[in-house]
Amino acid sequence: MTATATTTTAATVLPAILPLTLPTGYEVPSAFREAASKAWRTASAKLSRLTTQHPDRFPLYTEEGKWVVDGEAWTNWCEGFLGGQLWMLSRRAGSAEQARFLSAAEHYSELIEHRKTDDTVHDLGFLFWSTYRRWFEATGDTTKRDVVVEAGRTTASRYREAGKYMPSFRRPDSLFIDIMMNIHMALYAAQQTGDQDMARKAVDHCLTTRRFLMRGDGSASHEGMFDVETGAFLKQTTQQGYSDDGSWARGQAWALYGFGTVYRFTGDRRFLETAIAAADFYIEKTGERLVPPNDWEEPAPVRRYETSAAAAAAGGFWQLAGLVQDRTKARIYADYAVNILTRLTGDDFLATRDEDWEGVLKHGSYHEGKDLGVDESVMWGDYWFLDTVDQVQQFDEAQGG
């Protein structure tokens, strides 16, 4: 199958991203509050230990529950998740610890600032949305916003007119679904600077991803391959799923969350519809288990759970609950997000009672094909778990909970 991405768009970026508006009367279950407190107590202990034992280091995954420092990595994409967790703890930790976490958050953010011009990777949203965006929002310091904008410009600089996409770090003919969790950096930079060409490139990328990586049943392919000369789409493949036509769960979470975020920046309902389809596929495949395996198409998977996919999906469901107009669907998505988070605070997933386990969430996976960080803690799983807990708490607190 070959096709050419020739979509022409009149791209626009909204002056401000669309707010999240949960259905009137929606209430977070009271039991969630204790689950959230448990999560923050755990994170406070684990992050204190990490920054003390391995200062200025950015481990990606654990081995037998111990953070691996200088371990093998497929690419360099995770440094922002540690700083992002520290920023959250600077507000959520006990009052005696908040100043220490704030100092650490600033320090670990400063350590990665030089990456804002790194055009060798597609992951700058993972680095800077989780750190410098939080720093700007906490202080109003426009120099921190400028770092985010520069990282967004770098993201947009990877755009290829032949094919209309930003390629993955792997090869110029490779498009990853993961980029949907980073493309908002270019949209943010366009929003802040008024650069309409940058907006066009970002929206083109999203439309190309929607057309060639999203399937009719709402599932997402991990990777698409293109002819670098003509831009013709060639085939769907995978680097981390069970098979080329499989359904890699973390990639599904990237699609669910990423397309919802792009809708918030653009108001283009095509992206909202894609996020809804991705969400419904996740629920159909996972149901009351809430936490998926690495790939739903793997028959009788040896490892039943991939918690980092569930944590990221929870954030996508919560965002979607605040965007859809159908009140019934909004409640379904909000409840599903809260149920995932509550499930992840169970003793079989949250490392609270295992003092020797150094991560926050167990049973996450980095790369099963390369046998890296499999059935372990992974830094992005911990980050999205805490980020979504924080978002739900903020809503609950605003309602007087």
XYZ file of C-alpha atoms in Angstrom:
401
model
C 0.000 0.000 0.000
C 1.357 3.394 -0.952
C -0.168 6.809 -0.615
C 1.114 10.324 -0.551
C 0.452 12.835 2.203
C -0.667 15.854 0.215
C -2.986 17.472 2.727
C -3.029 21.254 2.559
C -4.173 22.992 5.712
C -5.051 26.490 6.742
C -3.540 25.930 10.152
C -4.521 28.073 13.069
C -3.558 28.004 16.708
C -5.984 29.335 19.270
C -4.893 32.346 21.355
C -5.154 30.152 24.447
C -5.621 26.416 24.798
C -9.133 25.196 25.428
C -9.885 24.751 29.139
C -11.025 21.474 30.634
C -14.642 21.591 31.782
C -15.902 18.520 33.594
C -19.679 17.877 33.632
C -21.603 20.007 36.112
C -21.951 18.135 39.362
C -19.141 15.681 38.716
C -17.497 14.655 41.978
C -14.247 12.816 42.515
C -14.864 9.810 44.807
C -13.803 10.615 48.352
C -11.698 7.447 48.501
C -9.422 8.962 45.874
C -8.094 11.500 48.369
C -6.393 8.881 50.505
C -5.069 7.154 47.395
C -3.560 10.468 46.272
C -1.972 11.065 49.673
C -0.466 7.600 49.506
C 0.959 8.365 46.072
C 2.613 11.593 47.218
C 4.072 10.009 50.350
C 5.574 7.298 48.208
C 6.935 9.708 45.611
C 8.444 11.965 48.253
C 10.409 9.088 49.770
C 11.516 7.614 46.437
C 12.576 10.918 44.847
C 14.452 11.992 47.965
C 16.387 8.771 47.856
C 17.124 9.029 44.141
C 18.426 12.604 44.230
C 20.553 11.792 47.282
C 22.047 8.518 46.060
C 22.482 9.568 42.413
C 22.827 13.361 42.344
C 22.576 14.993 38.915
C 21.761 11.686 37.205
C 18.724 10.824 35.096
C 18.004 7.088 35.215
C 15.299 5.756 32.907
C 14.375 2.407 34.440
C 15.117 0.040 37.292
C 16.571 -3.460 37.395
C 15.138 -5.571 40.192
C 13.756 -2.352 41.614
C 17.049 -0.408 41.625
C 17.525 2.626 39.393
C 20.005 1.928 36.602
C 22.494 4.767 36.187
C 24.286 4.907 32.825
C 22.267 1.936 31.612
C 21.610 1.198 27.958
C 19.060 3.538 26.381
C 17.434 3.468 22.972
C 17.524 7.252 22.775
C 17.944 10.279 25.029
C 14.384 11.344 25.878
C 13.666 11.096 29.608
C 15.518 13.810 31.520
C 12.456 15.998 31.955
C 10.446 13.428 33.904
C 12.609 13.633 37.025
C 12.489 17.421 37.119
C 8.759 17.337 36.438
C 8.148 15.117 39.446
C 10.259 17.405 41.597
C 8.194 20.408 40.468
C 5.023 18.632 41.549
C 6.524 17.628 44.870
C 7.501 21.248 45.502
C 3.745 21.802 45.945
C 2.478 18.421 47.141
C 5.136 17.260 49.592
C 4.937 18.031 53.284
C 5.615 21.656 54.171
C 9.005 20.809 55.671
C 10.186 19.336 52.368
C 8.709 21.721 49.802
C 11.637 24.154 49.734
C 14.109 21.326 49.196
C 12.082 19.893 46.354
C 11.710 23.349 44.780
C 15.475 23.858 44.815
C 15.974 20.419 43.296
C 13.330 21.072 40.626
C 15.093 24.232 39.512
C 18.479 22.509 39.554
C 17.434 19.450 37.550
C 15.651 21.694 35.050
C 18.761 23.811 34.572
C 20.788 20.680 33.889
C 18.825 20.008 30.686
C 18.378 23.541 29.315
C 21.056 22.977 26.670
C 18.811 20.335 25.068
C 16.430 23.056 23.802
C 18.325 23.144 20.492
C 18.817 19.374 20.186
C 17.387 18.620 16.753
C 18.479 14.971 16.770
C 15.448 13.769 18.729
C 11.674 14.101 18.493
C 11.083 14.163 22.254
C 11.619 17.740 23.420
C 8.092 17.955 24.801
C 8.962 15.197 27.232
C 11.922 17.280 28.390
C 10.589 20.825 28.515
C 6.813 20.689 28.935
C 7.371 18.783 32.156
C 10.023 21.198 33.481
C 10.374 24.698 32.037
C 6.658 25.027 31.332
C 6.005 24.280 35.011
C 8.736 26.716 36.016
C 7.181 29.483 33.927
C 3.690 28.797 35.258
C 4.981 28.767 38.845
C 6.913 32.040 38.590
C 5.792 33.991 35.531
C 9.465 34.316 34.570
C 9.335 34.814 30.802
C 12.910 33.578 30.353
C 11.596 30.118 31.273
C 8.829 30.412 28.692
C 11.473 31.379 26.138
C 13.195 28.045 26.721
C 9.947 26.217 25.945
C 9.454 28.310 22.807
C 12.987 27.580 21.620
C 12.434 23.861 22.148
C 9.228 24.201 20.127
C 11.109 25.868 17.286
C 13.595 23.011 17.344
C 10.746 20.514 17.162
C 9.291 22.274 14.124
C 12.708 22.419 12.427
C 12.549 18.650 11.879
C 9.574 18.987 9.500
C 9.821 17.347 6.072
C 7.754 18.845 3.259
C 7.931 15.511 1.425
C 5.410 13.587 3.478
C 4.426 16.501 5.751
C 5.664 15.072 9.048
C 8.399 15.385 11.652
C 10.411 12.153 11.556
C 11.342 10.071 14.553
C 14.881 10.081 15.895
C 15.383 6.679 14.277
C 15.424 7.543 10.569
C 14.161 10.331 8.295
C 11.631 7.945 6.743
C 10.187 6.944 10.127
C 7.158 8.518 11.841
C 6.368 7.540 15.458
C 3.036 7.882 17.252
C 5.144 9.094 20.213
C 5.614 12.440 18.467
C 1.953 13.241 19.165
C 3.028 13.758 22.782
C 5.664 16.277 21.701
C 4.162 18.132 18.745
C 2.352 20.576 21.011
C 5.746 22.168 21.626
C 5.656 23.524 18.066
C 2.026 24.585 18.509
C 2.918 26.394 21.733
C 5.849 28.150 20.058
C 3.577 29.190 17.175
C 0.971 30.439 19.641
C 3.513 32.510 21.564
C 5.280 33.955 18.509
C 2.487 34.187 15.926
C 4.496 32.057 13.505
C 1.806 30.670 11.196
C 4.228 28.586 9.152
C 5.247 26.774 12.289
C 1.579 26.180 13.068
C 1.070 24.805 9.553
C 3.911 22.338 9.949
C 2.650 21.135 13.312
C -0.930 20.658 12.104
C 0.269 18.960 8.915
C 2.231 16.507 11.038
C -0.847 15.712 13.115
C -3.015 15.186 10.049
C -0.393 12.917 8.498
C -0.214 10.906 11.705
C -3.994 10.734 11.884
C -4.272 9.515 8.308
C -1.508 6.923 8.255
C -0.936 5.714 11.831
C -4.508 5.646 13.166
C -6.700 2.722 12.123
C -10.418 2.460 11.565
C -11.007 0.723 14.906
C -9.298 3.526 16.834
C -6.036 1.653 17.380
C -2.658 3.236 16.714
C 0.331 1.905 14.844
C 3.647 2.647 16.516
C 5.512 3.580 13.339
C 4.860 4.524 9.731
C 7.456 4.389 6.955
C 7.649 6.873 4.076
C 9.584 7.278 0.857
C 11.998 10.071 1.745
C 12.147 11.411 -1.806
C 8.449 11.511 -2.717
C 6.788 11.513 0.698
C 4.706 8.481 -0.258
C 3.480 6.435 2.690
C 4.712 2.854 2.496
C 3.615 0.798 5.487
C 2.877 0.574 9.203
C 5.529 -1.034 11.388
C 6.468 -1.233 15.048
C 9.580 -0.987 17.155
C 8.008 -1.813 20.512
C 4.750 -3.629 19.853
C 4.128 -7.346 19.441
C 3.817 -7.141 15.648
C 3.518 -4.601 12.866
C -0.270 -4.905 12.971
C -0.400 -5.099 16.768
C -1.634 -2.546 19.269
C 1.182 -1.270 21.485
C -0.519 0.028 24.604
C 1.790 2.931 25.381
C 1.497 4.114 21.785
C -2.277 4.006 22.210
C -1.930 6.229 25.267
C 0.249 8.644 23.271
C -2.478 8.852 20.627
C -5.288 9.327 23.152
C -3.453 12.037 25.081
C -1.661 13.653 22.158
C -4.611 14.158 19.813
C -6.648 15.551 22.709
C -3.897 18.057 23.452
C -3.666 19.123 19.806
C -7.431 19.701 19.802
C -6.990 22.023 22.782
C -4.429 24.067 20.825
C -6.292 24.169 17.512
C -10.011 23.620 18.110
C -9.979 21.255 15.112
C -12.614 18.640 15.909
C -10.914 16.032 13.730
C -8.312 15.698 16.441
C -10.943 15.416 19.153
C -12.683 12.657 17.193
C -9.399 10.779 16.882
C -8.749 11.065 20.619
C -12.250 9.716 21.335
C -11.686 6.745 18.996
C -8.361 5.990 20.702
C -10.003 6.204 24.128
C -12.853 3.902 23.199
C -10.414 1.343 21.768
C -8.434 1.373 25.037
C -11.583 0.799 27.099
C -12.839 -1.922 24.742
C -9.542 -3.816 24.984
C -8.825 -3.275 28.677
C -12.197 -2.970 30.403
C -12.254 -3.437 34.164
C -8.633 -4.605 34.203
C -7.763 -0.929 33.673
C -4.040 -1.681 33.193
C -3.086 -3.168 29.800
C -0.288 -5.496 28.729
C 2.470 -4.152 26.496
C 0.438 -5.044 23.391
C -3.185 -6.190 23.366
C -2.562 -8.423 20.342
C 0.105 -10.533 22.044
C -1.483 -13.937 22.780
C -1.207 -14.932 26.458
C 1.412 -12.286 27.344
C 3.970 -13.394 29.924
C 3.747 -9.966 31.578
C 0.149 -8.987 32.169
C 0.690 -5.312 32.943
C 2.346 -2.188 31.576
C 1.694 0.488 34.169
C 3.349 3.372 32.324
C 0.820 2.940 29.514
C -2.000 3.003 32.043
C -0.617 6.109 33.778
C -0.324 8.059 30.513
C -3.740 6.848 29.374
C -5.278 8.046 32.644
C -4.051 11.547 31.830
C -5.520 11.276 28.356
C -8.885 10.110 29.687
C -9.018 12.908 32.255
C -8.234 15.513 29.597
C -10.839 14.054 27.252
C -13.466 14.144 30.011
C -13.031 17.909 30.087
C -13.318 18.289 26.309
C -16.219 16.161 25.063
C -19.675 17.717 25.045
C -21.508 14.438 25.649
C -21.997 14.431 29.426
C -22.376 10.666 29.595
C -19.114 10.046 27.761
C -17.390 12.707 29.841
C -18.373 10.930 33.053
C -17.264 7.586 31.647
C -13.836 8.991 30.774
C -13.433 10.825 34.078
C -14.408 7.765 36.090
C -12.109 5.568 34.036
C -9.176 7.918 34.668
C -9.830 7.963 38.407
C -10.289 4.190 38.472
C -6.948 3.667 36.730
C -5.186 5.904 39.227
C -6.855 4.219 42.181
C -5.891 0.811 40.797
C -2.287 1.959 40.428
C -2.160 2.876 44.127
C -2.844 -0.760 45.034
C -0.088 -2.589 46.877
C 0.682 -4.736 43.833
C 1.553 -1.651 41.765
C 2.594 1.166 44.121
C 5.918 0.484 45.814
C 4.866 1.905 49.198
C 5.326 -1.221 51.285
C 8.530 -2.340 49.604
C 11.095 0.018 50.990
C 13.912 -1.447 48.884
C 12.097 -0.793 45.598
C 13.346 2.564 44.358
C 10.711 3.561 41.796
C 7.128 4.616 42.436
C 5.170 2.302 40.123
C 6.058 -1.332 39.541
C 5.259 -3.402 36.440
C 6.160 -0.813 33.835
C 8.150 -1.496 30.673
C 10.626 0.463 28.611
C 11.431 -1.763 25.614
C 10.434 -5.415 25.623
C 12.123 -6.183 22.313
C 15.474 -4.978 23.654
C 14.777 -6.366 27.152
C 15.342 -2.955 28.740
C 13.450 -2.009 31.884
C 10.854 -4.755 31.524
C 8.446 -5.296 34.434
C 10.194 -2.537 36.375
C 9.737 1.106 37.305
C 10.181 3.569 34.444
C 10.613 7.285 34.924
C 7.809 8.358 32.564
C 5.345 5.990 34.223
C 6.038 7.578 37.595
C 5.742 11.043 36.048
C 2.385 10.558 34.318
C 0.955 8.768 37.297
C 1.751 11.718 39.564
C 0.822 14.301 36.925
C -2.661 12.862 36.530
C -3.124 12.417 40.270
C -2.226 16.102 40.581
C -4.720 17.154 37.903
C -7.570 15.213 39.494
C -6.677 16.643 42.898
C -6.670 20.176 41.556
C -10.170 19.664 40.203
C -11.314 18.087 43.480
C -9.843 20.936 45.534
C -11.505 23.519 43.324
C -14.822 21.795 44.040
C -14.171 22.049 47.765
C -13.019 18.458 48.188
